Short mmCIF file of C-alpha atoms in Angstrom, two decimals:
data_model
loop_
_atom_site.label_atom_id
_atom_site.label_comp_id
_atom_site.label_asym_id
_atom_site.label_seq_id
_atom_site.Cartn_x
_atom_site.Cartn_y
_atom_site.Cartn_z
CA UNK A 24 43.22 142.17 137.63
CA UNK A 25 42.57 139.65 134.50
CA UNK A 26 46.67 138.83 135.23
CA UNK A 27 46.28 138.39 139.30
CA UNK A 28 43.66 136.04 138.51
CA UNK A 29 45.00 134.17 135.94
CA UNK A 30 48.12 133.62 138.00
CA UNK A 31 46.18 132.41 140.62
CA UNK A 32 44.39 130.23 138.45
CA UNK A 33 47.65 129.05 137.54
CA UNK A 34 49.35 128.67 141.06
CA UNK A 35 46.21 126.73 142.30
CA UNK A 36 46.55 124.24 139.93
CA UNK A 37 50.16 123.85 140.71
CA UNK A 38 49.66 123.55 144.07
CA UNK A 39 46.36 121.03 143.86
CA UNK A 40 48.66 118.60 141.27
CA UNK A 41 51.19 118.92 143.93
CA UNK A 42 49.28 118.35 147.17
CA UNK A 43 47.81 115.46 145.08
CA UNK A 44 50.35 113.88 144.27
CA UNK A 45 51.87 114.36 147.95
CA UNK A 46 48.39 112.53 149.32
CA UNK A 47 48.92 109.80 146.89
CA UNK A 48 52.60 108.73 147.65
CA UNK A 49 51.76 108.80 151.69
CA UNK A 50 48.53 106.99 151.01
CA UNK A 51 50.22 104.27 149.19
CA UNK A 52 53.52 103.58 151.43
CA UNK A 53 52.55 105.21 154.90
CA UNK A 54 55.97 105.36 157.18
CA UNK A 55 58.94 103.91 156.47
CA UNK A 56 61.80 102.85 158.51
CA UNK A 57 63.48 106.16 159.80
CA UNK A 58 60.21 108.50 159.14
CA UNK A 59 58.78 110.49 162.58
CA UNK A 60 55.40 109.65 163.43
CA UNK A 61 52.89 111.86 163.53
CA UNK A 62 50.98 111.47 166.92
CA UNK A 63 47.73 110.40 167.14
CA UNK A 64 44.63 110.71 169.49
CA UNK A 65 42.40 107.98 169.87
CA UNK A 66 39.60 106.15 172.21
CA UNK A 67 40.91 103.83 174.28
CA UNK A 68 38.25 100.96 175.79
CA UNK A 69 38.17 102.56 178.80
CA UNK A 70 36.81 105.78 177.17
CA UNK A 71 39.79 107.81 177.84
CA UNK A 72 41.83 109.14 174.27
CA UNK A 73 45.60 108.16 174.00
CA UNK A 74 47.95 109.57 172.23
CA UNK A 75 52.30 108.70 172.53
CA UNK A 76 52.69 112.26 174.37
CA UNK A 77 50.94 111.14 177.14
CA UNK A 78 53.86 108.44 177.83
CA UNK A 79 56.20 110.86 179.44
CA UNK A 80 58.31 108.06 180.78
CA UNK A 81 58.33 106.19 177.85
CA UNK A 82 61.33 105.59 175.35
CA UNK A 83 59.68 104.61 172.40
CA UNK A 84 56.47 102.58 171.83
CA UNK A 85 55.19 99.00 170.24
CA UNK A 86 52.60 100.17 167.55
CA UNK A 87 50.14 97.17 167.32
CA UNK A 88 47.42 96.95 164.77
CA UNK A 89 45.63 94.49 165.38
CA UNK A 90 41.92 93.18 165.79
CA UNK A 91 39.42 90.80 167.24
CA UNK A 92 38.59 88.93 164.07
CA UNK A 93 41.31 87.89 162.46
CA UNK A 94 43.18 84.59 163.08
CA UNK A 95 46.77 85.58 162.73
CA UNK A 96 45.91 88.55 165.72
CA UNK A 97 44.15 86.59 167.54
CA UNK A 98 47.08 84.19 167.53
CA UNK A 99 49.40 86.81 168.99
CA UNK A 100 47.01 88.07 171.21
CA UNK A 101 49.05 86.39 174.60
CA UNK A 102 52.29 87.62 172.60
CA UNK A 103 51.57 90.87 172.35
CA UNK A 104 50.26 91.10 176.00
CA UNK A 105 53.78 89.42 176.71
CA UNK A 106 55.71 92.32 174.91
CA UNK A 107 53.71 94.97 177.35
CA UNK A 108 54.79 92.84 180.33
CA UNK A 109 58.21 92.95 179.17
CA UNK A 110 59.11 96.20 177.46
CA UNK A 111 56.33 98.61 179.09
CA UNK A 112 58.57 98.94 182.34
CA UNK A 113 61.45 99.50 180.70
CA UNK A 114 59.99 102.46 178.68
CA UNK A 115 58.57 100.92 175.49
CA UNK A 116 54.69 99.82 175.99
CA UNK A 117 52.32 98.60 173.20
CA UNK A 118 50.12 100.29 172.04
CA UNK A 119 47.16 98.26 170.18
CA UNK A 120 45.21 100.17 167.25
CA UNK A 121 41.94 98.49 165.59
CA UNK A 122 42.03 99.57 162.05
CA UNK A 123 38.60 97.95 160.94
CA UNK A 124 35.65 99.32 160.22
CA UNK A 125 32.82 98.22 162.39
CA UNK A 126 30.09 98.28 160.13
CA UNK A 127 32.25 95.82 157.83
CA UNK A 128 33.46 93.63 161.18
CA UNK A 129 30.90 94.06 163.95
CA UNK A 130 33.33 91.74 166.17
CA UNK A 131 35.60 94.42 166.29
CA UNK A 132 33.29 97.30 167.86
CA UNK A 133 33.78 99.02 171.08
CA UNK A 134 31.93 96.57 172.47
CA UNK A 135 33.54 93.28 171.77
CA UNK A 136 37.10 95.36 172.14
CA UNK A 137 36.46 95.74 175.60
CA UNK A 138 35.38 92.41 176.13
CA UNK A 139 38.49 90.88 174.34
CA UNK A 140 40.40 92.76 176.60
CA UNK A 141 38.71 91.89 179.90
CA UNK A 142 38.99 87.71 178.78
CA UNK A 143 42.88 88.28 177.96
CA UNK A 144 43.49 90.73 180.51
CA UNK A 145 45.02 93.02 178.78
CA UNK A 146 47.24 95.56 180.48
CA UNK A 147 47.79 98.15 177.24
CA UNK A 148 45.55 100.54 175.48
CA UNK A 149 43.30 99.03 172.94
CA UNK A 150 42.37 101.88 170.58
CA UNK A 151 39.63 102.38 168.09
CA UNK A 152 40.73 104.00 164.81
CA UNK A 153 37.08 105.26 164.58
CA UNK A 154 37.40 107.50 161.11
CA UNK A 155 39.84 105.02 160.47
CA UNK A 156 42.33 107.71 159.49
CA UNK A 157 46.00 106.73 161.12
CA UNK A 158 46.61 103.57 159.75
CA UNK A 159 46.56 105.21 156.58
CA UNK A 160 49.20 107.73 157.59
CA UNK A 161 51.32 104.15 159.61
CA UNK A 162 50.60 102.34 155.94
CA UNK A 163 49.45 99.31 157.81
CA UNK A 164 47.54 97.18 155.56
CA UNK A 165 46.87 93.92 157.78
CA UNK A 166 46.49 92.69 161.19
CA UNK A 167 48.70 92.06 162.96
CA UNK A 168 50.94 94.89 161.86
CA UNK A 169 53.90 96.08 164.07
CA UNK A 170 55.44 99.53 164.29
CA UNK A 171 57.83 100.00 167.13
CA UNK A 172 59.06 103.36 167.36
CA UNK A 173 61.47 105.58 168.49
CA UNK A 174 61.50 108.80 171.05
CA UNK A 175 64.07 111.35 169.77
CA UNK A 176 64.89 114.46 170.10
CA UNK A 177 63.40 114.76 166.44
CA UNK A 178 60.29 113.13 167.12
CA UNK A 179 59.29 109.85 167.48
CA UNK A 180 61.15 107.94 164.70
CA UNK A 181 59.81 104.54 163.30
CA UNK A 182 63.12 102.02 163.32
CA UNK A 183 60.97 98.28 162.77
CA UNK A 184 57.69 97.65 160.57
CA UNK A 185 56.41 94.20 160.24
CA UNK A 186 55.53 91.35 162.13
CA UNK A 187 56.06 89.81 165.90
CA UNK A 188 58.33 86.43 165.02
CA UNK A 189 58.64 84.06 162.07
CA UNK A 190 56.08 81.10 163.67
CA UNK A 191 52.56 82.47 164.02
CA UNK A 192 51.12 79.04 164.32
CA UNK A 193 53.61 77.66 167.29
CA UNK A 194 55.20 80.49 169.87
CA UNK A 195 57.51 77.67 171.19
CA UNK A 196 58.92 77.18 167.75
CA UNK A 197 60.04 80.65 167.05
CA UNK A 198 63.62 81.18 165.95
CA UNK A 199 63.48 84.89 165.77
CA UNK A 200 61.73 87.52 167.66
CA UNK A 201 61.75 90.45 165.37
CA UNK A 202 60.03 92.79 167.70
CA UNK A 203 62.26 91.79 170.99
CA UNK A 204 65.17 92.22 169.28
CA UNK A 205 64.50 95.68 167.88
CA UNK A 206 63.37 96.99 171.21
CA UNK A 207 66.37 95.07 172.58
CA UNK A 208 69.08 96.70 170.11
CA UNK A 209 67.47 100.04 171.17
CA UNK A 210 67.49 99.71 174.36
CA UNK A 211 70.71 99.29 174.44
CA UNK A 212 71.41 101.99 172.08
CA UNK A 213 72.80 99.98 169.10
CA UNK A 214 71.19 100.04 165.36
CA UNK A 215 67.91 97.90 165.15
CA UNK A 216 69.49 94.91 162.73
CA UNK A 217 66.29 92.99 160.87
CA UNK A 218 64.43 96.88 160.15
CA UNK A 219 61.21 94.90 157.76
CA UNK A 220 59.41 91.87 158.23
CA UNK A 221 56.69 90.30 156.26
CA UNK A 222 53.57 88.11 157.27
CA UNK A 223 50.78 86.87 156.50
CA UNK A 224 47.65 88.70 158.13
CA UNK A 225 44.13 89.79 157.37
CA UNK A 226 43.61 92.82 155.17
CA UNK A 227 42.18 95.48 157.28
CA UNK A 228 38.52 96.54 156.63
CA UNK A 229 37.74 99.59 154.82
CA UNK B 23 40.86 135.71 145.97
CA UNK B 24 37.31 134.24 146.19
CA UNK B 25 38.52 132.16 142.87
CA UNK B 26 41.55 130.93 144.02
CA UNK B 27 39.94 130.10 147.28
CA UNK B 28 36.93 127.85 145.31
CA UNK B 29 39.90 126.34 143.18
CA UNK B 30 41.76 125.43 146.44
CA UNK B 31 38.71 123.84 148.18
CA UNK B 32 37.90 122.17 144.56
CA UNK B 33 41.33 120.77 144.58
CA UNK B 34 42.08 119.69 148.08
CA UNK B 35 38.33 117.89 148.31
CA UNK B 36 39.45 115.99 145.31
CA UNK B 37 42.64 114.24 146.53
CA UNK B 38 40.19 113.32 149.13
CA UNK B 39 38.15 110.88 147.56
CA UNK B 40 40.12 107.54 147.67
CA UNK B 41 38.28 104.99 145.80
CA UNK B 42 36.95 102.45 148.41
CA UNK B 43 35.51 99.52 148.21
CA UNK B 44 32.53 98.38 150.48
CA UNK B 45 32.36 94.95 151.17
CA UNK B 46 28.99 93.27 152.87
CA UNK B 47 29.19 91.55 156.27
CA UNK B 48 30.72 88.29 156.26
CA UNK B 49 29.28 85.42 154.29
CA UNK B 50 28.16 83.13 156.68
CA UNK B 51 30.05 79.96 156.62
CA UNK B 52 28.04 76.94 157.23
CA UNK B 53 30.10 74.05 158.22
CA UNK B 54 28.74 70.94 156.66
CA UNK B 55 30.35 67.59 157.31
CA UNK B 56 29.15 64.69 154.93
CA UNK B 57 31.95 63.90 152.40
CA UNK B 58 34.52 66.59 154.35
CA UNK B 59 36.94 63.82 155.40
CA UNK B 60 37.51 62.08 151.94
CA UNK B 61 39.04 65.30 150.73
CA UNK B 62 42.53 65.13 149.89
CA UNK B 63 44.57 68.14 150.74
CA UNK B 64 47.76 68.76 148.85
CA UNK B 65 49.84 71.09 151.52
CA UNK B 66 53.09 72.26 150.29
CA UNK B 67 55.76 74.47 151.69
CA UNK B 68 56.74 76.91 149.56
CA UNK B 69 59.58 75.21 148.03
CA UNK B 70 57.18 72.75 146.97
CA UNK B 71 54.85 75.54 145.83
CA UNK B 72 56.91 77.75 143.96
CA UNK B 73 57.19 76.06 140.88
CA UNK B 74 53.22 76.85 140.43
CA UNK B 75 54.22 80.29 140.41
CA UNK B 76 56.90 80.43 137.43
CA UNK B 77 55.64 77.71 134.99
CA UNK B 78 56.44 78.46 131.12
CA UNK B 79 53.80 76.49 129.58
CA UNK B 80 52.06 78.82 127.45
CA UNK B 81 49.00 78.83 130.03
CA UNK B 82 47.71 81.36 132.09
CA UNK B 83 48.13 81.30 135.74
CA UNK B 84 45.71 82.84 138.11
CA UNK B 85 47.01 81.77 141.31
CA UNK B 86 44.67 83.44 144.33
CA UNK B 87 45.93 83.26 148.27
CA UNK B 88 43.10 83.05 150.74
CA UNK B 89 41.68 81.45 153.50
CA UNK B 90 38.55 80.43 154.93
CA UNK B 91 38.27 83.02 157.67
CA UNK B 92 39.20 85.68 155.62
CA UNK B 93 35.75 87.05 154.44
CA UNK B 94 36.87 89.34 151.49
CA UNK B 95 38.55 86.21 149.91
CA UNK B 96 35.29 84.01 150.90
CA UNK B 97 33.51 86.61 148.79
CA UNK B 98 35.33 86.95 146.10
CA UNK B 99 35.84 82.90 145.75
CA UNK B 100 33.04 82.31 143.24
CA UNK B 101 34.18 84.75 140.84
CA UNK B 102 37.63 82.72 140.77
CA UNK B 103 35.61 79.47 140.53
CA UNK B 104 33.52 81.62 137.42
CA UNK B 105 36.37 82.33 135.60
CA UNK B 106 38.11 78.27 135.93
CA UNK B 107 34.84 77.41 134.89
CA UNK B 108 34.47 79.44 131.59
CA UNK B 109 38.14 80.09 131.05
CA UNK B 110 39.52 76.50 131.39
CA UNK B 111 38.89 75.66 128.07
CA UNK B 112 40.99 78.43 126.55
CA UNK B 113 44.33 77.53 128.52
CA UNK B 114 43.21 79.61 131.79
CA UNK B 115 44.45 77.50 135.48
CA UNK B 116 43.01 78.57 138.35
CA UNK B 117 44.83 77.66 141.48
CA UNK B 118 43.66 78.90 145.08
CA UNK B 119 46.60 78.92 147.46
CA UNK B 120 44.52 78.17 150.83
CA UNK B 121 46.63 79.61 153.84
CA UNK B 122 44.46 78.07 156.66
CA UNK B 123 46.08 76.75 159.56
CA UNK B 124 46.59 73.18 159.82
CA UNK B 125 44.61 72.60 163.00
CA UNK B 126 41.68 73.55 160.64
CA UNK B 127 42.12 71.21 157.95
CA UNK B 128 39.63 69.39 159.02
CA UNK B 129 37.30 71.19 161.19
CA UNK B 130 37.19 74.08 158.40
CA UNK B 131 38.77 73.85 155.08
CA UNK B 132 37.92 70.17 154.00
CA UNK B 133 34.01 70.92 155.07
CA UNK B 134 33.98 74.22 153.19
CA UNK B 135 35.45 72.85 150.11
CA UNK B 136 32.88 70.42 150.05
CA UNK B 137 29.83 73.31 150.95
CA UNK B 138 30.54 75.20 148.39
CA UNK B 139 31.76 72.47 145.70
CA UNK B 140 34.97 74.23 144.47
CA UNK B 141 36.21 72.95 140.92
CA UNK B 142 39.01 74.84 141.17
CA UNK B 143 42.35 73.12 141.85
CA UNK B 144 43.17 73.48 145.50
CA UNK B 145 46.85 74.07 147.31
CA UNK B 146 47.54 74.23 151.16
CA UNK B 147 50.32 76.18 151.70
CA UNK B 148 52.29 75.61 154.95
CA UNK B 149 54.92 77.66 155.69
CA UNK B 150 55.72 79.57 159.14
CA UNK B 151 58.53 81.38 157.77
CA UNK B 152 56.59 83.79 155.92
CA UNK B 153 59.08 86.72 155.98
CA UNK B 154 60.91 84.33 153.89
CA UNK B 155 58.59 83.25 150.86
CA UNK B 156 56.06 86.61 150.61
CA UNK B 157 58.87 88.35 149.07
CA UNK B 158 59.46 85.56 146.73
CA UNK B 159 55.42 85.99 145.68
CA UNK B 160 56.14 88.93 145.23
CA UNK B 161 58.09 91.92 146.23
CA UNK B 162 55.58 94.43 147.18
CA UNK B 163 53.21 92.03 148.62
CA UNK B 164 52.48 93.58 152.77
CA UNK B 165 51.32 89.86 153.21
CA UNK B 166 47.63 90.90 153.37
CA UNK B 167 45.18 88.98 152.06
CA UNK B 168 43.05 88.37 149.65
CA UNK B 169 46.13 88.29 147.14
CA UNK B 170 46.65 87.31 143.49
CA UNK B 171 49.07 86.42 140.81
CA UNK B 172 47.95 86.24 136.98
CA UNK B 173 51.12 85.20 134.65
CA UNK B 174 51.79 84.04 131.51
CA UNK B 175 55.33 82.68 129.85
CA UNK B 176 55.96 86.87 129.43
CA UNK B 177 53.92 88.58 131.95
CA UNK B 178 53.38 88.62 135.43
CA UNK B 179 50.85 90.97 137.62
CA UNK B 180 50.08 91.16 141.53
CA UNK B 181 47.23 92.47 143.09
CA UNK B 182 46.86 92.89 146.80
CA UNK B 183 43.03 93.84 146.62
CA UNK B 184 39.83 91.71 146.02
CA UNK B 185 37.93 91.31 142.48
CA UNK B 186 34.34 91.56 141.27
CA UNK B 187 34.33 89.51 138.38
CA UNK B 188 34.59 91.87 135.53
CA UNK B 189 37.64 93.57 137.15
CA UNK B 190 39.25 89.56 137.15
CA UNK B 191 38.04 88.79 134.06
CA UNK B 192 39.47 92.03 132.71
CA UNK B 193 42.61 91.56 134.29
CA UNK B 194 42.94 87.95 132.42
CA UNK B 195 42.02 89.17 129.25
CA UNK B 196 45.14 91.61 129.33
CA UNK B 197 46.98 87.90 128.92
CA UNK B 198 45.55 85.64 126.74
CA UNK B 199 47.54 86.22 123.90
#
């Protein structure tokens, strides 16, 4: 008995430095380019939950975290409503995630969510990561961060992190539109070229 | 069993505590105008700015990106403006990269520079293509602010997180040589 429980003792601890270290390395990076996404199920402003297997239709998806508060989403705001238009009909919507916590960023409640959405007339789901627990698993670490994703026969594969275009300040100025042309390339079922983009945004609120 | 069960639930719980760091509501930013518009802003693209980043002059660089409207670097401005003020004197440069947008300049930056009397040397930067030049920062930098550098002629560290000021004055002391 002294053995079983010493070799219990033993595989525990294995296991816990294992499942630690596991928790630590997904923490850190979140998703990369080629990784499935785990769905998710989450409040939408109308009240309803969404989660990606609700889109049957839908090829893929335009993972938006974004937020009331911050400058450089607030800047995008019309853009991303202009991806929707675009892409949702021809199977890859947006789908908009507020990562903040509300207690940190009040603007960013329920509340003001659904009155952003009413003033800019937004046509996707605006979701509240209430325990604040998927952009963790997505590794998004600002606003406006941009996942668009995949529908395989594996899962739904991430194939583009980063941001919308390379001119936050001026929409007419943009030389390339990172996002359009990765839905583009799959769409048309080539390789998405430009897979990581970096920009500037606000550090989401923990 | 009932051990290895505890030792489990001991374990798991563990890898669940993620140190996070509360931060209050949003300082309140006053906007006060008297003096505002005699500020002189240097803005720089970052060609212009990167030789701030890689200067071998035996000083210490503490170079911090932030913005007005991003309240985490708001708070954690006076601990920057702490450590130019008591460190200066022993070869320490603080620079704060401001990343506002220029139609603030005016309405914003200039009249919170002058609220809140910052010693500190200040740079605009003003650069669209920012998929270009975060990389160049640094390599594992999401783009997220607040940000910081602190270098040396040997050493160079980045931090994507905000600072109380023991944890910055901590991380400076690790290079004054």
């Amino acid at each position: 008995m002294k053995k079983g429980i010493k070799l219990m003792l033993l595989t525990a601890i294995v296991f816990g430095v294992w499942s630690f270290t596991k928790a630590e390395e997904k923490g850190d990076n979140g998703y990369k380019v080629g990784d499935e996404v785990t769905d998710f199920r989450l409040e939408n402003i109308d009240g309803r939950m969404v989660s990606m297997e609700d889109f049957n239709e839908a090829k893929g998806f335009i993972i938006t975290f974004t937020c009331n508060t911050c400058p450089y989403a607030v800047a995008y705001e019309d853009r991303v409503e202009g991806l929707n238009k675009m892409y949702a009909k021809k199977g890859y919507p947006v789908i908009a995630i507020m990562p903040n916590n509300i207690e940190v960023k009040p603007g960013d409640n329920m509340g003001a969510m659904q009155e952003r959405a009413k003033e800019k007339g937004f046509t996707f789901p605006y979701l509240m990561d209430e325990d604040q627990s998927v952009y963790p698993q997505f590794g998004a670490t600002k606003t406006p961060h941009i996942y668009v994703v995949q529908k395989m026969n594996n899962g739904n594969i991430v194939k583009y992190i980063g941001a919308i275009d390379d001119n936050y300040q001026n929409a007419d100025q943009v030389k390339n539109k990172y996002v359009e042309d990765a839905v583009n390339a799959l769409l048309v079922g080539k390789e998405v070229d430009v897979t990581e983009t970096k920009a500037i945004g606000c550090s989401i609120k923990v | 069993m009932k051990v290895y069960v505890l030792l489990l639930v001991i374990l798991f719980s563990a890898c669940k505590q993620e140190e996070v760091q509360k931060l209050d509501a949003d300082p309140v930013v006053v906007i006060e105008k008297s003096n505002a518009k005699d500020i002189d802003l240097t803005v720089y693209n970052f060609n212009e700015l990167e030789p701030l980043l890689n200067k071998k002059d035996g000083k210490v660089y503490v170079i911090n990106f932030w913005a007005t409207w991003c309240a985490p670097c708001v708070k954690e401005l006076p601990y920057f403006e702490t450590l130019n003020e008591e460190y200066k004197n022993i070869n320490v440069d603080v620079v704060l990269v401001s990343l506002d947008f220029p139609k603030q300049y005016d309405t914003k930056l200039k009249p919170f520079i002058t609220k809140h009397k910052l010693k500190s040397r200040i740079v605009v930067l003003n650069d669209v293509d920012s998929n270009t030049w975060i990389p160049k920062v640094d390599k594992d930098w999401t783009g997220a602010i607040p940000a910081t550098i602190i270098y040396n002629n040997s050493k160079r560290t980045f931090y994507e997180k905000s600072f109380n000021l023991e944890e910055l004055k901590l991380e400076v002391n690790k290079f004054i040589e």
